[in-house]
Each structure stands twice: as structure tokens, then as C-alpha cells.
Amino acid sequence: MAYPHLRGGPAPAAPGAALGQDAFAGYRRLFDGPLIANHGFDRETGNAMIEAGLADTGSATSAS
């Protein structure tokens, strides 16, 4: 597999609420290659996933 492109779990309860990172963390432990995360990230939440080491990049669905 070249890379997994993962969608996160349920949507946040409210706009601006923290996203659950458990699913991404679980796959990161299993796969050491490039990992793309998608869960409706904006710039801040997408960068936080990358900085936490849970993804190498994100595919945003929000332009904010």
C-alpha cells in the first residue's frame, strides 16, 4: 500500500469542538508510511494533527 487515506469517526458535536483522534492514532501505530487524514479539518485542526504526528498531511473539506 502506498498510503492510507483515512476518514475520521463521527463529526464533532459542535463547530469548533475538538475532533476525536483515536482512529488516526490507531492507524498511525499500525502504518509507518505516509498517512493522509480527512475529517473536515480547517487549517488549525489539520495542522494540529500533523504536529501531533498522527498524519503526514490532511485533505481539508473546509476552506477556513
N, CA, C and O atoms as a GROMACS GRO file, in nm:
protein
  256
    1MET      N    1   0.085  -0.116   0.000
    1MET     CA    2   0.000   0.000   0.000
    1MET      C    3   0.091   0.123   0.000
    1MET      O    4   0.185   0.131   0.079
    2ALA      N    5   0.063   0.218  -0.087
    2ALA     CA    6   0.141   0.341  -0.093
    2ALA      C    7   0.110   0.431   0.026
    2ALA      O    8   0.201   0.483   0.090
    3TYR      N    9  -0.017   0.450   0.054
    3TYR     CA   10  -0.058   0.532   0.168
    3TYR      C   11  -0.205   0.507   0.198
    3TYR      O   12  -0.283   0.483   0.105
    4PRO      N   13  -0.245   0.511   0.324
    4PRO     CA   14  -0.387   0.509   0.355
    4PRO      C   15  -0.441   0.652   0.360
    4PRO      O   16  -0.373   0.744   0.405
    5HIS      N   17  -0.563   0.668   0.314
    5HIS     CA   18  -0.633   0.796   0.321
    5HIS      C   19  -0.752   0.771   0.412
    5HIS      O   20  -0.849   0.707   0.371
    6LEU      N   21  -0.744   0.821   0.534
    6LEU     CA   22  -0.841   0.786   0.638
    6LEU      C   23  -0.944   0.896   0.660
    6LEU      O   24  -0.911   1.015   0.660
    7ARG      N   25  -1.068   0.855   0.678
    7ARG     CA   26  -1.173   0.945   0.723
    7ARG      C   27  -1.191   0.922   0.872
    7ARG      O   28  -1.188   0.808   0.918
    8GLY      N   29  -1.209   1.028   0.945
    8GLY     CA   30  -1.227   1.017   1.090
    8GLY      C   31  -1.363   0.963   1.126
    8GLY      O   32  -1.446   0.932   1.040
    9GLY      N   33  -1.385   0.951   1.255
    9GLY     CA   34  -1.511   0.899   1.307
    9GLY      C   35  -1.622   1.001   1.300
    9GLY      O   36  -1.627   1.079   1.205
   10PRO      N   37  -1.711   1.001   1.396
   10PRO     CA   38  -1.825   1.092   1.394
   10PRO      C   39  -1.779   1.238   1.391
   10PRO      O   40  -1.671   1.272   1.440
   11ALA      N   41  -1.862   1.321   1.333
   11ALA     CA   42  -1.832   1.464   1.327
   11ALA      C   43  -1.830   1.523   1.468
   11ALA      O   44  -1.893   1.469   1.559
   12PRO      N   45  -1.758   1.633   1.487
   12PRO     CA   46  -1.758   1.699   1.618
   12PRO      C   47  -1.900   1.737   1.660
   12PRO      O   48  -1.986   1.759   1.575
   13ALA      N   49  -1.922   1.744   1.788
   13ALA     CA   50  -2.055   1.774   1.841
   13ALA      C   51  -2.102   1.914   1.802
   13ALA      O   52  -2.222   1.937   1.784
   14ALA      N   53  -2.008   2.007   1.790
   14ALA     CA   54  -2.042   2.145   1.757
   14ALA      C   55  -1.928   2.208   1.678
   14ALA      O   56  -1.814   2.162   1.687
   15PRO      N   57  -1.958   2.310   1.601
   15PRO     CA   58  -1.849   2.377   1.528
   15PRO      C   59  -1.740   2.423   1.625
   15PRO      O   60  -1.769   2.483   1.729
   16GLY      N   61  -1.617   2.396   1.591
   16GLY     CA   62  -1.505   2.435   1.676
   16GLY      C   63  -1.473   2.334   1.785
   16GLY      O   64  -1.372   2.350   1.855
   17ALA      N   65  -1.555   2.231   1.801
   17ALA     CA   66  -1.529   2.130   1.904
   17ALA      C   67  -1.410   2.044   1.861
   17ALA      O   68  -1.380   2.031   1.742
   18ALA      N   69  -1.342   1.986   1.959
   18ALA     CA   70  -1.225   1.903   1.930
   18ALA      C   71  -1.266   1.778   1.854
   18ALA      O   72  -1.370   1.718   1.882
   19LEU      N   73  -1.185   1.739   1.759
   19LEU     CA   74  -1.209   1.617   1.684
   19LEU      C   75  -1.149   1.499   1.757
   19LEU      O   76  -1.043   1.511   1.818
   20GLY      N   77  -1.217   1.385   1.753
   20GLY     CA   78  -1.161   1.264   1.811
   20GLY      C   79  -1.040   1.219   1.730
   20GLY      O   80  -1.047   1.215   1.607
   21GLN      N   81  -0.930   1.186   1.794
   21GLN     CA   82  -0.808   1.148   1.725
   21GLN      C   83  -0.775   1.000   1.743
   21GLN      O   84  -0.672   0.954   1.693
   22ASP      N   85  -0.858   0.927   1.813
   22ASP     CA   86  -0.829   0.787   1.844
   22ASP      C   87  -0.811   0.701   1.719
   22ASP      O   88  -0.718   0.620   1.712
   23ALA      N   89  -0.899   0.717   1.621
   23ALA     CA   90  -0.888   0.635   1.499
   23ALA      C   91  -0.758   0.663   1.426
   23ALA      O   92  -0.691   0.570   1.381
   24PHE      N   93  -0.722   0.790   1.413
   24PHE     CA   94  -0.598   0.824   1.345
   24PHE      C   95  -0.477   0.772   1.421
   24PHE      O   96  -0.382   0.722   1.360
   25ALA      N   97  -0.480   0.782   1.551
   25ALA     CA   98  -0.368   0.733   1.633
   25ALA      C   99  -0.353   0.582   1.618
   25ALA      O  100  -0.241   0.532   1.613
   26GLY      N  101  -0.463   0.511   1.612
   26GLY     CA  102  -0.458   0.365   1.596
   26GLY      C  103  -0.394   0.324   1.465
   26GLY      O  104  -0.311   0.233   1.461
   27TYR      N  105  -0.431   0.391   1.357
   27TYR     CA  106  -0.371   0.358   1.228
   27TYR      C  107  -0.225   0.401   1.221
   27TYR      O  108  -0.144   0.334   1.157
   28ARG      N  109  -0.191   0.511   1.286
   28ARG     CA  110  -0.052   0.556   1.287
   28ARG      C  111   0.036   0.450   1.352
   28ARG      O  112   0.149   0.428   1.308
   29ARG      N  113  -0.014   0.385   1.457
   29ARG     CA  114   0.064   0.279   1.522
   29ARG      C  115   0.084   0.159   1.430
   29ARG      O  116   0.185   0.089   1.440
   30LEU      N  117  -0.012   0.135   1.340
   30LEU     CA  118  -0.006   0.019   1.252
   30LEU      C  119   0.066   0.044   1.120
   30LEU      O  120   0.115  -0.050   1.057
   31PHE      N  121   0.075   0.170   1.078
   31PHE     CA  122   0.131   0.202   0.947
   31PHE      C  123   0.233   0.313   0.963
   31PHE      O  124   0.200   0.422   1.010
   32ASP      N  125   0.357   0.286   0.922
   32ASP     CA  126   0.465   0.382   0.941
   32ASP      C  127   0.492   0.468   0.818
   32ASP      O  128   0.578   0.555   0.821
   33GLY      N  129   0.419   0.443   0.708
   33GLY     CA  130   0.439   0.521   0.586
   33GLY      C  131   0.354   0.646   0.586
   33GLY      O  132   0.299   0.684   0.689
   34PRO      N  133   0.344   0.711   0.470
   34PRO     CA  134   0.264   0.833   0.459
   34PRO      C  135   0.117   0.807   0.491
   34PRO      O  136   0.059   0.709   0.444
   35LEU      N  137   0.060   0.893   0.570
   35LEU     CA  138  -0.080   0.878   0.611
   35LEU      C  139  -0.153   1.008   0.587
   35LEU      O  140  -0.109   1.114   0.632
   36ILE      N  141  -0.264   1.002   0.516
   36ILE     CA  142  -0.347   1.120   0.488
   36ILE      C  143  -0.472   1.110   0.574
   36ILE      O  144  -0.543   1.009   0.571
   37ALA      N  145  -0.500   1.214   0.649
   37ALA     CA  146  -0.618   1.217   0.735
   37ALA      C  147  -0.721   1.314   0.678
   37ALA      O  148  -0.685   1.420   0.625
   38ASN      N  149  -0.849   1.278   0.688
   38ASN     CA  150  -0.957   1.363   0.641
   38ASN      C  151  -1.070   1.355   0.743
   38ASN      O  152  -1.118   1.247   0.777
   39HIS      N  153  -1.110   1.471   0.790
   39HIS     CA  154  -1.223   1.474   0.883
   39HIS      C  155  -1.282   1.614   0.888
   39HIS      O  156  -1.324   1.660   0.994
   40GLY      N  157  -1.285   1.681   0.774
   40GLY     CA  158  -1.340   1.816   0.772
   40GLY      C  159  -1.251   1.917   0.841
   40GLY      O  160  -1.300   2.014   0.899
   41PHE      N  161  -1.120   1.894   0.835
   41PHE     CA  162  -1.027   1.984   0.903
   41PHE      C  163  -1.029   2.124   0.844
   41PHE      O  164  -1.054   2.142   0.724
   42ASP      N  165  -1.003   2.221   0.928
   42ASP     CA  166  -0.967   2.353   0.879
   42ASP      C  167  -0.816   2.365   0.898
   42ASP      O  168  -0.752   2.267   0.938
   43ARG      N  169  -0.758   2.478   0.870
   43ARG     CA  170  -0.613   2.492   0.878
   43ARG      C  171  -0.560   2.458   1.018
   43ARG      O  172  -0.460   2.388   1.032
   44GLU      N  173  -0.627   2.509   1.120
   44GLU     CA  174  -0.581   2.488   1.258
   44GLU      C  175  -0.587   2.341   1.300
   44GLU      O  176  -0.490   2.288   1.354
   45THR      N  177  -0.700   2.276   1.277
   45THR     CA  178  -0.713   2.137   1.322
   45THR      C  179  -0.630   2.042   1.236
   45THR      O  180  -0.577   1.943   1.287
   46GLY      N  181  -0.617   2.072   1.107
   46GLY     CA  182  -0.532   1.989   1.022
   46GLY      C  183  -0.386   1.998   1.063
   46GLY      O  184  -0.317   1.896   1.072
   47ASN      N  185  -0.339   2.120   1.088
   47ASN     CA  186  -0.201   2.137   1.134
   47ASN      C  187  -0.177   2.071   1.268
   47ASN      O  188  -0.069   2.018   1.293
   48ALA      N  189  -0.277   2.073   1.356
   48ALA     CA  190  -0.262   2.009   1.488
   48ALA      C  191  -0.244   1.858   1.472
   48ALA      O  192  -0.165   1.798   1.545
   49MET      N  193  -0.316   1.796   1.378
   49MET     CA  194  -0.300   1.652   1.355
   49MET      C  195  -0.159   1.620   1.306
   49MET      O  196  -0.098   1.523   1.349
   50ILE      N  197  -0.108   1.703   1.216
   50ILE     CA  198   0.027   1.683   1.163
   50ILE      C  199   0.131   1.704   1.273
   50ILE      O  200   0.223   1.624   1.288
   51GLU      N  201   0.117   1.811   1.350
   51GLU     CA  202   0.211   1.840   1.458
   51GLU      C  203   0.211   1.732   1.565
   51GLU      O  204   0.313   1.706   1.628
   52ALA      N  205   0.096   1.668   1.586
   52ALA     CA  206   0.086   1.560   1.685
   52ALA      C  207   0.145   1.429   1.632
   52ALA      O  208   0.156   1.332   1.706
   53GLY      N  209   0.183   1.427   1.504
   53GLY     CA  210   0.240   1.307   1.445
   53GLY      C  211   0.137   1.203   1.405
   53GLY      O  212   0.173   1.088   1.379
   54LEU      N  213   0.010   1.241   1.400
   54LEU     CA  214  -0.096   1.146   1.368
   54LEU      C  215  -0.122   1.135   1.219
   54LEU      O  216  -0.191   1.043   1.175
   55ALA      N  217  -0.069   1.229   1.141
   55ALA     CA  218  -0.084   1.226   0.995
   55ALA      C  219   0.033   1.301   0.934
   55ALA      O  220   0.097   1.384   0.998
   56ASP      N  221   0.060   1.270   0.808
   56ASP     CA  222   0.164   1.342   0.736
   56ASP      C  223   0.107   1.458   0.658
   56ASP      O  224   0.177   1.556   0.632
   57THR      N  225  -0.019   1.448   0.622
   57THR     CA  226  -0.089   1.556   0.555
   57THR      C  227  -0.239   1.534   0.578
   57THR      O  228  -0.281   1.428   0.625
   58GLY      N  229  -0.316   1.633   0.544
   58GLY     CA  230  -0.460   1.621   0.559
   58GLY      C  231  -0.528   1.668   0.433
   58GLY      O  232  -0.475   1.750   0.359
   59SER      N  233  -0.646   1.616   0.408
   59SER     CA  234  -0.728   1.665   0.299
   59SER      C  235  -0.843   1.741   0.363
   59SER      O  236  -0.928   1.683   0.430
   60ALA      N  237  -0.843   1.870   0.341
   60ALA     CA  238  -0.940   1.956   0.407
   60ALA      C  239  -1.072   1.958   0.330
   60ALA      O  240  -1.074   1.948   0.207
   61THR      N  241  -1.177   1.969   0.404
   61THR     CA  242  -1.307   1.989   0.341
   61THR      C  243  -1.363   2.124   0.380
   61THR      O  244  -1.478   2.156   0.348
   62SER      N  245  -1.283   2.201   0.450
   62SER     CA  246  -1.322   2.334   0.492
   62SER      C  247  -1.217   2.433   0.443
   62SER      O  248  -1.098   2.410   0.460
   63ALA      N  249  -1.261   2.541   0.382
   63ALA     CA  250  -1.168   2.640   0.329
   63ALA      C  251  -1.128   2.744   0.433
   63ALA      O  252  -1.049   2.833   0.402
   64SER      N  253  -1.178   2.735   0.554
   64SER     CA  254  -1.145   2.836   0.655
   64SER      C  255  -1.011   2.812   0.720
   64SER      O  256  -0.970   2.888   0.807
   0.00000   0.00000   0.00000
